[in-house]
PDB file of C-alpha atoms in Angstrom:
ATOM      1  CA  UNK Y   1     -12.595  -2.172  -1.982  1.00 83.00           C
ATOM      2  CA  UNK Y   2      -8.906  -1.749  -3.127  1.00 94.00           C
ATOM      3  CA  UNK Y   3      -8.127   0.770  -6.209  1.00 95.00           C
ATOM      4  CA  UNK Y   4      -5.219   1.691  -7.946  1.00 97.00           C
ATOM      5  CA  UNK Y   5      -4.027   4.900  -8.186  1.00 97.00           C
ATOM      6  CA  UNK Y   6      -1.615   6.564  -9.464  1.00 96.00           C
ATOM      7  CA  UNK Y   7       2.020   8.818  -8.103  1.00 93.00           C
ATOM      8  CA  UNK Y   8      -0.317  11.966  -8.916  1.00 91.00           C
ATOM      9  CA  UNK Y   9      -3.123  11.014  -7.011  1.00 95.00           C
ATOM     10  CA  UNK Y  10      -1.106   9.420  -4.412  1.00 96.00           C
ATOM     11  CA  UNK Y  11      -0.107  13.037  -2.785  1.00 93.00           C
ATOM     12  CA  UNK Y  12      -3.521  14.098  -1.750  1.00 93.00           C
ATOM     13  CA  UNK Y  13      -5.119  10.862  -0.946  1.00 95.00           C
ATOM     14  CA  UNK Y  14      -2.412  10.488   1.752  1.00 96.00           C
ATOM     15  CA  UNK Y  15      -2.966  13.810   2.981  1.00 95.00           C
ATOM     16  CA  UNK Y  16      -5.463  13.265   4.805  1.00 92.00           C
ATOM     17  CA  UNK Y  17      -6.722  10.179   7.094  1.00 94.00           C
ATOM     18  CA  UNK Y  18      -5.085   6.832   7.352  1.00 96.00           C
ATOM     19  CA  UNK Y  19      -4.463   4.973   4.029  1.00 97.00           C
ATOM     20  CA  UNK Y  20      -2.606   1.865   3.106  1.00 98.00           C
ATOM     21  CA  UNK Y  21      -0.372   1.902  -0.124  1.00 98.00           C
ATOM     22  CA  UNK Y  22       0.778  -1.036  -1.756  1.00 98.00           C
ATOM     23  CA  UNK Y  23       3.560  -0.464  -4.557  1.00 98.00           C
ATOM     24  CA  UNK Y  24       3.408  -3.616  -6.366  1.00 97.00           C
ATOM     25  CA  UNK Y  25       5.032  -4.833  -9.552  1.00 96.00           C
ATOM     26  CA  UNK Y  26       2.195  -6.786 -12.122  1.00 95.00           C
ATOM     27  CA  UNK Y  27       5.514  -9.394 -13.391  1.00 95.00           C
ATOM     28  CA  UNK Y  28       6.019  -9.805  -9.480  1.00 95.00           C
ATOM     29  CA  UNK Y  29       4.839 -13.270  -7.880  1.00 96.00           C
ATOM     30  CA  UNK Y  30       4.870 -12.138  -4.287  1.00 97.00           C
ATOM     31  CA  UNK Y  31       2.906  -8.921  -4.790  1.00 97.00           C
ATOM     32  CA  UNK Y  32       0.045 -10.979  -6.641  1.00 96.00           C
ATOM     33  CA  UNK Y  33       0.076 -13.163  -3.715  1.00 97.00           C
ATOM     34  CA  UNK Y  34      -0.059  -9.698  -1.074  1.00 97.00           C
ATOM     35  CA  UNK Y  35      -3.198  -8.824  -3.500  1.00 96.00           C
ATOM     36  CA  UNK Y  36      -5.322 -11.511  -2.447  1.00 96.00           C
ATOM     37  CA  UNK Y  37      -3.975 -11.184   1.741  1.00 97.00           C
ATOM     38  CA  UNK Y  38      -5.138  -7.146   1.383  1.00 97.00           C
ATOM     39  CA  UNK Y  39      -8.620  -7.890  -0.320  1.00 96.00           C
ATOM     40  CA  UNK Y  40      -9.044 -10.135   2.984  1.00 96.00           C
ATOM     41  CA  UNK Y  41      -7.772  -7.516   5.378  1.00 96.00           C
ATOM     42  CA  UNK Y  42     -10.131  -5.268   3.598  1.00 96.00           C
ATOM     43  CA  UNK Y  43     -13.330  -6.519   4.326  1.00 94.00           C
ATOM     44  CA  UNK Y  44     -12.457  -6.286   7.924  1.00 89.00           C
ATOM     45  CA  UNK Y  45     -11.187  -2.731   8.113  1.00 89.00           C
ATOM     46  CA  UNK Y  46     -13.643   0.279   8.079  1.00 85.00           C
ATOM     47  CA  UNK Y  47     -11.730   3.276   8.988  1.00 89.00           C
ATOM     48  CA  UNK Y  48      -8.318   3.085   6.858  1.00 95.00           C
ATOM     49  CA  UNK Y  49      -8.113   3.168   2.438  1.00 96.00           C
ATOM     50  CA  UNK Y  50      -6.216   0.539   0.645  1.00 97.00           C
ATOM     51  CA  UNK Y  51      -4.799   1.551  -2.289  1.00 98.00           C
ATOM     52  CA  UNK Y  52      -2.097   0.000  -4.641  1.00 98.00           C
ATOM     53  CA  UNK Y  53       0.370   2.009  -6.837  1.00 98.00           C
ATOM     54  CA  UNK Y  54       2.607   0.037  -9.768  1.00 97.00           C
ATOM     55  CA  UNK Y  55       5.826   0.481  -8.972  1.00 94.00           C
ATOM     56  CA  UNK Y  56       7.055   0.375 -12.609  1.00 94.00           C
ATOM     57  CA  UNK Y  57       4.809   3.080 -14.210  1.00 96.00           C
ATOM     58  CA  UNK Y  58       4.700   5.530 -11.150  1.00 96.00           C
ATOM     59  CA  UNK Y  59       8.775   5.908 -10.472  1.00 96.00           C
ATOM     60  CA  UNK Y  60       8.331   9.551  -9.452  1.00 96.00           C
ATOM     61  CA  UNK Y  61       6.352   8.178  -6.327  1.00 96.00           C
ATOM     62  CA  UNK Y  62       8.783   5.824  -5.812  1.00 96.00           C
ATOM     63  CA  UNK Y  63      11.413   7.870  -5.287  1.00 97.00           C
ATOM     64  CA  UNK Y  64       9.554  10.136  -3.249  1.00 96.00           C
ATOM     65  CA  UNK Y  65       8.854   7.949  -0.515  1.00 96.00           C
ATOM     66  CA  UNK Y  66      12.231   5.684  -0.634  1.00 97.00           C
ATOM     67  CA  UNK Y  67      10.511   2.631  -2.157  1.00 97.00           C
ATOM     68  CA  UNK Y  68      13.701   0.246  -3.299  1.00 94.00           C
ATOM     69  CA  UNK Y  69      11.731  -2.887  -3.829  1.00 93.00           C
ATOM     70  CA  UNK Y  70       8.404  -4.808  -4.195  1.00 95.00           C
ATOM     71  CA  UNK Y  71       5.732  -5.470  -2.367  1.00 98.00           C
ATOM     72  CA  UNK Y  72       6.355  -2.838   0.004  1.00 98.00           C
ATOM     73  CA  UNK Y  73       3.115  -1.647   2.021  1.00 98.00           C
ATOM     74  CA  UNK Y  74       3.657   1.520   3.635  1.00 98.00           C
ATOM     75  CA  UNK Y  75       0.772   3.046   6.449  1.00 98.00           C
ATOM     76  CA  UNK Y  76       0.215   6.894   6.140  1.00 98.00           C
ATOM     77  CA  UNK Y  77      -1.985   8.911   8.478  1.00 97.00           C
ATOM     78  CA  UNK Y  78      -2.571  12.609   7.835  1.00 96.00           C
ATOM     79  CA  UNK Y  79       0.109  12.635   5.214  1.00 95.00           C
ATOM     80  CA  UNK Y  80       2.629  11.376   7.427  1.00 96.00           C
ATOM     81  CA  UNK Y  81       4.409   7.875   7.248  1.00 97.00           C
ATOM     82  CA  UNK Y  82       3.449   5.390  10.249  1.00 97.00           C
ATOM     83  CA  UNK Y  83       4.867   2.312   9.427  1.00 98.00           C
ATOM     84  CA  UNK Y  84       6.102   0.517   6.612  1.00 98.00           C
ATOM     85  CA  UNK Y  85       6.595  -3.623   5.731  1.00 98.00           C
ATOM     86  CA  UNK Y  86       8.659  -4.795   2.979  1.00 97.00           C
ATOM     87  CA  UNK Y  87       8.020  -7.957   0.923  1.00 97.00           C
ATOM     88  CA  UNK Y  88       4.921 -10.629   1.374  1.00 97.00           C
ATOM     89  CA  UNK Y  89       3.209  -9.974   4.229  1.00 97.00           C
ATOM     90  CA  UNK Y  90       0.343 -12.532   6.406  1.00 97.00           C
ATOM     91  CA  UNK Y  91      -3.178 -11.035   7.201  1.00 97.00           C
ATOM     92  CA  UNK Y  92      -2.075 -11.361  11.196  1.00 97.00           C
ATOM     93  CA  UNK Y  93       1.168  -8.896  10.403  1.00 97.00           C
ATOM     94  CA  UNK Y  94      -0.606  -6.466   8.103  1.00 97.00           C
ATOM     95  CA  UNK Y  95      -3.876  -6.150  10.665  1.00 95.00           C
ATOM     96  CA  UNK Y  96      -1.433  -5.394  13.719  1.00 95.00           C
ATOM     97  CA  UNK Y  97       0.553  -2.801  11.523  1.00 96.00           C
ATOM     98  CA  UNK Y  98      -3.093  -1.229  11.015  1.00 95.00           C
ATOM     99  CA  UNK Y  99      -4.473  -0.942  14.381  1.00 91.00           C
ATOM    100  CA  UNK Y 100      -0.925   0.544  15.639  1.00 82.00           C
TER     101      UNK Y 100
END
């Protein structure tokens, strides 16, 4: 399952374990698209969170981890970036980003 969270809550969910954030705008056409590819690539993931943040309301978080534009998914493990994709993404891309 995919919740959003907010910048606040962002912080220490990343801290610890691997966890997939998705800043997404709601007036954006490509990151409602993205939010049907990540349900997908949820149901075959176990080990990893998917989250999504809104970019507009959370600029704090935004700034904090360089985010200049939307969709951009960025991979954290243990609190540290991994790996990051910018714009709409295909289940193949995002799955391979994943598994590292």
């Amino acid at each position: 399952m995919i919740r959003e969270i907010n910048g606040e809550e962002l912080d220490q969910l990343i801290s610890k374990g691997k966890v997939l954030v998705d800043f997404y705008s709601k007036v954006c056409g490509p990151c409602k698209m993205l939010s049907f590819v990540l349900k997908d690539v949820a149901k075959n993931v176990d080990d990893i969170e998917i989250v999504t943040l809104d970019f507009d309301q959370n600029k704090e978080a935004v700034n904090k981890y360089g985010v200049v534009g939307y969709p951009t998914l960025i991979l954290f493990n243990d609190g540290k970036e991994v790996d990051r994709l910018k714009g709409l993404q295909q289940k193949p891309i995002i799955q391979r980003m994943i598994e590292g």
